[in-house]
mmCIF file of C-alpha atoms in Angstrom:
data_model
loop_
_atom_site.group_PDB
_atom_site.id
_atom_site.type_symbol
_atom_site.label_atom_id
_atom_site.label_comp_id
_atom_site.label_asym_id
_atom_site.label_seq_id
_atom_site.Cartn_x
_atom_site.Cartn_y
_atom_site.Cartn_z
ATOM 1 C CA PRO A 22 0.222 -0.323 -0.299
ATOM 2 C CA ALA A 23 0.885 3.396 -0.369
ATOM 3 C CA GLY A 24 2.932 4.506 2.511
ATOM 4 C CA SER A 25 4.305 1.440 3.180
ATOM 5 C CA GLY A 26 7.951 -0.126 2.001
ATOM 6 C CA ASP A 27 11.514 1.121 2.366
ATOM 7 C CA VAL A 28 12.203 4.685 2.491
ATOM 8 C CA THR A 29 14.150 6.012 -0.684
ATOM 9 C CA SER A 30 14.573 9.600 0.675
ATOM 10 C CA LEU A 31 14.213 12.416 3.476
ATOM 11 C CA PHE A 32 14.477 14.903 0.973
ATOM 12 C CA ALA A 33 13.435 16.903 -1.844
ATOM 13 C CA PHE A 34 12.854 14.752 -4.493
ATOM 14 C CA GLY A 35 10.406 14.732 -7.653
ATOM 15 C CA GLY A 36 8.400 17.060 -6.059
ATOM 16 C CA CYS A 37 7.455 15.653 -2.868
ATOM 17 C CA TYR A 38 9.039 17.669 0.468
ATOM 18 C CA GLY A 39 9.378 14.732 2.988
ATOM 19 C CA VAL A 40 9.728 11.024 3.109
ATOM 20 C CA VAL A 41 9.560 9.174 -0.056
ATOM 21 C CA PHE A 42 8.742 5.476 -0.094
ATOM 22 C CA SER A 43 9.928 3.168 -2.962
ATOM 23 C CA ASP A 44 6.832 2.366 -3.843
ATOM 24 C CA GLY A 45 6.820 6.313 -5.455
ATOM 25 C CA SER A 46 4.631 7.810 -2.416
ATOM 26 C CA CYS A 47 5.369 10.811 -0.668
ATOM 27 C CA GLN A 48 4.381 11.302 3.122
ATOM 28 C CA PRO A 49 4.759 15.262 3.991
ATOM 29 C CA PRO A 50 6.897 16.453 6.987
ATOM 30 C CA LEU A 51 5.608 17.387 10.076
ATOM 31 C CA TYR A 52 7.007 20.923 9.563
ATOM 32 C CA PRO A 53 6.224 23.735 7.287
ATOM 33 C CA VAL A 54 8.458 23.233 4.165
ATOM 34 C CA GLN A 55 9.799 26.423 3.710
ATOM 35 C CA ASN A 56 12.452 28.921 2.618
ATOM 36 C CA LEU A 57 12.075 32.626 3.859
ATOM 37 C CA LEU A 58 15.195 33.920 1.838
ATOM 38 C CA THR A 59 14.245 35.181 -1.431
ATOM 39 C CA TYR A 60 17.662 34.575 -2.755
ATOM 40 C CA SER A 61 18.847 31.506 -1.681
ATOM 41 C CA GLU A 62 21.561 30.681 -4.113
ATOM 42 C CA ASP A 63 22.783 34.302 -5.605
ATOM 43 C CA LEU A 64 24.953 36.366 -2.999
ATOM 44 C CA THR A 65 24.846 39.095 -5.113
ATOM 45 C CA HIS A 66 21.295 40.017 -4.194
ATOM 46 C CA TRP A 67 22.826 40.350 -0.313
ATOM 47 C CA SER A 68 23.911 43.905 1.507
ATOM 48 C CA GLY A 69 27.341 43.639 2.130
ATOM 49 C CA SER A 70 30.563 46.652 3.282
ATOM 50 C CA ASN A 71 34.309 45.517 2.852
ATOM 51 C CA VAL A 72 33.343 42.376 0.642
ATOM 52 C CA THR A 73 32.984 42.026 -2.493
ATOM 53 C CA VAL A 74 30.802 39.529 -4.299
ATOM 54 C CA LYS A 75 32.353 37.751 -7.294
ATOM 55 C CA SER A 76 29.799 35.585 -8.366
ATOM 56 C CA ALA A 77 27.067 34.112 -7.006
ATOM 57 C CA SER A 78 28.624 32.092 -4.423
ATOM 58 C CA GLN A 79 31.917 33.655 -3.457
ATOM 59 C CA VAL A 80 32.885 36.184 -1.611
ATOM 60 C CA THR A 81 36.340 38.124 -1.421
ATOM 61 C CA ILE A 82 36.944 39.465 2.276
ATOM 62 C CA ASN A 83 38.650 42.803 1.848
ATOM 63 C CA THR A 84 39.499 43.879 5.607
ATOM 64 C CA LEU A 85 40.947 42.121 8.641
ATOM 65 C CA GLY A 86 37.531 42.310 10.591
ATOM 66 C CA ALA A 87 35.056 45.390 10.204
ATOM 67 C CA ASN A 88 33.564 43.412 7.066
ATOM 68 C CA ALA A 89 29.793 42.061 6.536
ATOM 69 C CA LEU A 90 27.530 39.982 4.204
ATOM 70 C CA ALA A 91 23.795 39.393 5.230
ATOM 71 C CA THR A 92 20.383 39.636 3.649
ATOM 72 C CA VAL A 93 17.515 40.919 5.707
ATOM 73 C CA ALA A 94 14.305 38.590 7.334
ATOM 74 C CA THR A 95 10.893 38.559 8.069
ATOM 75 C CA VAL A 96 9.948 36.758 11.274
ATOM 76 C CA VAL A 97 7.029 36.461 13.552
ATOM 77 C CA PRO A 98 8.064 37.617 17.363
ATOM 78 C CA THR A 99 8.736 34.030 19.785
ATOM 79 C CA THR A 100 8.984 31.831 17.120
ATOM 80 C CA SER A 101 11.794 29.603 16.236
ATOM 81 C CA TYR A 102 13.752 29.430 13.439
ATOM 82 C CA ILE A 103 16.502 27.713 11.787
ATOM 83 C CA PHE A 104 19.107 29.599 9.511
ATOM 84 C CA SER A 105 21.622 27.346 7.254
ATOM 85 C CA PHE A 106 24.266 27.791 4.382
ATOM 86 C CA ASP A 107 26.377 25.641 2.590
ATOM 87 C CA ALA A 108 29.774 27.195 3.218
ATOM 88 C CA ARG A 109 33.059 26.545 1.574
ATOM 89 C CA LEU A 110 36.729 28.176 2.539
ATOM 90 C CA GLY A 111 38.888 29.607 0.245
ATOM 91 C CA THR A 112 41.810 31.463 1.303
ATOM 92 C CA ALA A 113 39.783 33.416 4.246
ATOM 93 C CA THR A 114 41.640 32.255 7.882
ATOM 94 C CA GLN A 115 38.353 32.935 9.944
ATOM 95 C CA VAL A 116 34.318 33.068 8.974
ATOM 96 C CA GLN A 117 31.587 34.130 11.657
ATOM 97 C CA TYR A 118 27.953 33.998 11.392
ATOM 98 C CA ARG A 119 25.559 36.214 13.224
ATOM 99 C CA VAL A 120 22.140 36.766 13.484
ATOM 100 C CA TYR A 121 20.756 40.517 14.517
ATOM 101 C CA ASP A 122 17.395 41.491 15.600
ATOM 102 C CA ASN A 123 16.661 44.983 13.005
ATOM 103 C CA THR A 124 14.089 45.488 15.377
ATOM 104 C CA HIS A 125 15.581 46.103 18.745
ATOM 105 C CA GLY A 126 19.205 46.747 17.411
ATOM 106 C CA ALA A 127 20.537 43.769 19.105
ATOM 107 C CA ASP A 128 22.528 40.438 18.542
ATOM 108 C CA ILE A 129 20.445 37.045 18.612
ATOM 109 C CA VAL A 130 23.207 34.970 17.966
ATOM 110 C CA ALA A 131 26.429 36.708 18.642
ATOM 111 C CA LYS A 132 29.282 36.678 16.026
ATOM 112 C CA THR A 133 30.347 32.967 15.752
ATOM 113 C CA ASP A 134 33.342 31.389 14.838
ATOM 114 C CA TYR A 135 32.180 28.597 11.864
ATOM 115 C CA THR A 136 35.843 27.978 10.571
ATOM 116 C CA PRO A 137 36.443 24.652 12.596
ATOM 117 C CA LYS A 138 33.437 23.249 10.741
ATOM 118 C CA VAL A 139 34.157 24.082 7.379
ATOM 119 C CA ASN A 140 37.308 23.189 4.774
ATOM 120 C CA THR A 141 38.640 23.954 1.552
ATOM 121 C CA SER A 142 37.907 21.048 -0.230
ATOM 122 C CA ASN A 143 33.996 20.589 0.098
ATOM 123 C CA TYR A 144 30.608 22.599 0.907
ATOM 124 C CA THR A 145 29.701 21.862 4.135
ATOM 125 C CA ARG A 146 26.444 22.775 5.848
ATOM 126 C CA VAL A 147 25.902 25.366 8.655
ATOM 127 C CA PHE A 148 23.017 25.712 10.946
ATOM 128 C CA VAL A 149 22.523 28.108 13.114
ATOM 129 C CA SER A 150 19.032 27.886 15.644
ATOM 130 C CA PHE A 151 17.706 30.787 17.182
ATOM 131 C CA THR A 152 14.183 32.182 18.282
ATOM 132 C CA ALA A 153 13.147 35.710 17.219
ATOM 133 C CA PRO A 154 12.581 37.980 20.133
ATOM 134 C CA SER A 155 9.142 39.278 21.519
ATOM 135 C CA GLY A 156 8.522 42.188 18.947
ATOM 136 C CA CYS A 157 11.053 41.624 16.894
ATOM 137 C CA THR A 158 9.869 41.504 13.005
ATOM 138 C CA ALA A 159 12.800 41.200 10.892
ATOM 139 C CA VAL A 160 16.684 39.834 11.297
ATOM 140 C CA ASN A 161 19.842 40.264 9.111
ATOM 141 C CA LEU A 162 20.929 36.808 8.470
ATOM 142 C CA TYR A 163 24.813 37.235 8.166
ATOM 143 C CA VAL A 164 27.181 34.529 6.483
ATOM 144 C CA THR A 165 30.236 36.780 7.474
ATOM 145 C CA ALA A 166 30.444 39.450 10.350
ATOM 146 C CA ASP A 167 33.733 40.444 10.927
ATOM 147 C CA SER A 168 35.362 37.605 9.621
ATOM 148 C CA ILE A 169 39.591 37.415 9.145
ATOM 149 C CA GLY A 170 40.232 38.502 5.605
ATOM 150 C CA PRO A 171 41.447 39.365 3.134
ATOM 151 C CA GLY A 172 40.258 36.067 1.306
ATOM 152 C CA THR A 173 37.843 34.519 -0.312
ATOM 153 C CA LEU A 174 34.739 32.214 0.972
ATOM 154 C CA PHE A 175 32.373 30.363 -0.772
ATOM 155 C CA GLU A 176 28.669 30.169 0.177
ATOM 156 C CA THR A 177 25.502 29.306 -1.236
ATOM 157 C CA ARG A 178 21.952 27.451 -0.653
ATOM 158 C CA ALA A 179 21.070 29.564 2.046
ATOM 159 C CA GLN A 180 17.512 29.313 4.119
ATOM 160 C CA LEU A 181 15.679 30.537 7.044
ATOM 161 C CA SER A 182 12.716 28.044 8.013
ATOM 162 C CA GLN A 183 10.394 27.346 11.218
ATOM 163 C CA GLY A 184 11.927 23.526 12.134
ATOM 164 C CA THR A 185 12.713 22.045 8.496
ATOM 165 C CA LYS A 186 16.517 21.371 7.310
ATOM 166 C CA LEU A 187 15.575 20.231 4.155
ATOM 167 C CA TYR A 188 17.027 22.748 1.304
ATOM 168 C CA ILE A 189 14.022 24.545 -0.707
ATOM 169 C CA PRO A 190 16.058 27.128 -3.271
ATOM 170 C CA THR A 191 14.373 30.285 -3.863
ATOM 171 C CA VAL A 192 15.248 32.626 -6.611
ATOM 172 C CA ALA A 193 13.242 36.277 -5.808
ATOM 173 C CA SER A 194 10.851 34.783 -4.009
ATOM 174 C CA VAL A 195 9.924 32.955 -0.798
ATOM 175 C CA VAL A 196 9.057 29.633 -0.795
ATOM 176 C CA GLN A 197 5.940 28.534 1.730
#
């Protein structure tokens, strides 16, 4: 019967964003499947300071500290989120992420070094969990914040979601 048998996939496959069984049936996830970012694979649409976006996924950090590359996202107060992205080191020696509450002007997740989690050979998925504070309706999501440069960094497949680690690509619009 549909929904029984071996699990073939636990990610987006053939239009199913959930569990795909070997018989082709799809069991939707128990959480919302969404990406709240408008440009998940093109950093040229993100805002930066003291960085140069060389391509959709390559960033050159131009300074030792005092640099940033971020996008703004709308959030619901007191709601939990997962911000995630794929990262690969180029020549940068230290990279940090950050989540900033635009409404109150304060860090939700302070600058955090994620260099030990990534390497120069392969992309690694970086996950940052946070809860929007009471009254917070907008956040800045940084893939680099005061990282150590000069140097290069490669990042793609960014996502903001409520509870899913499934990656959902977006181009110019939110996917919900």
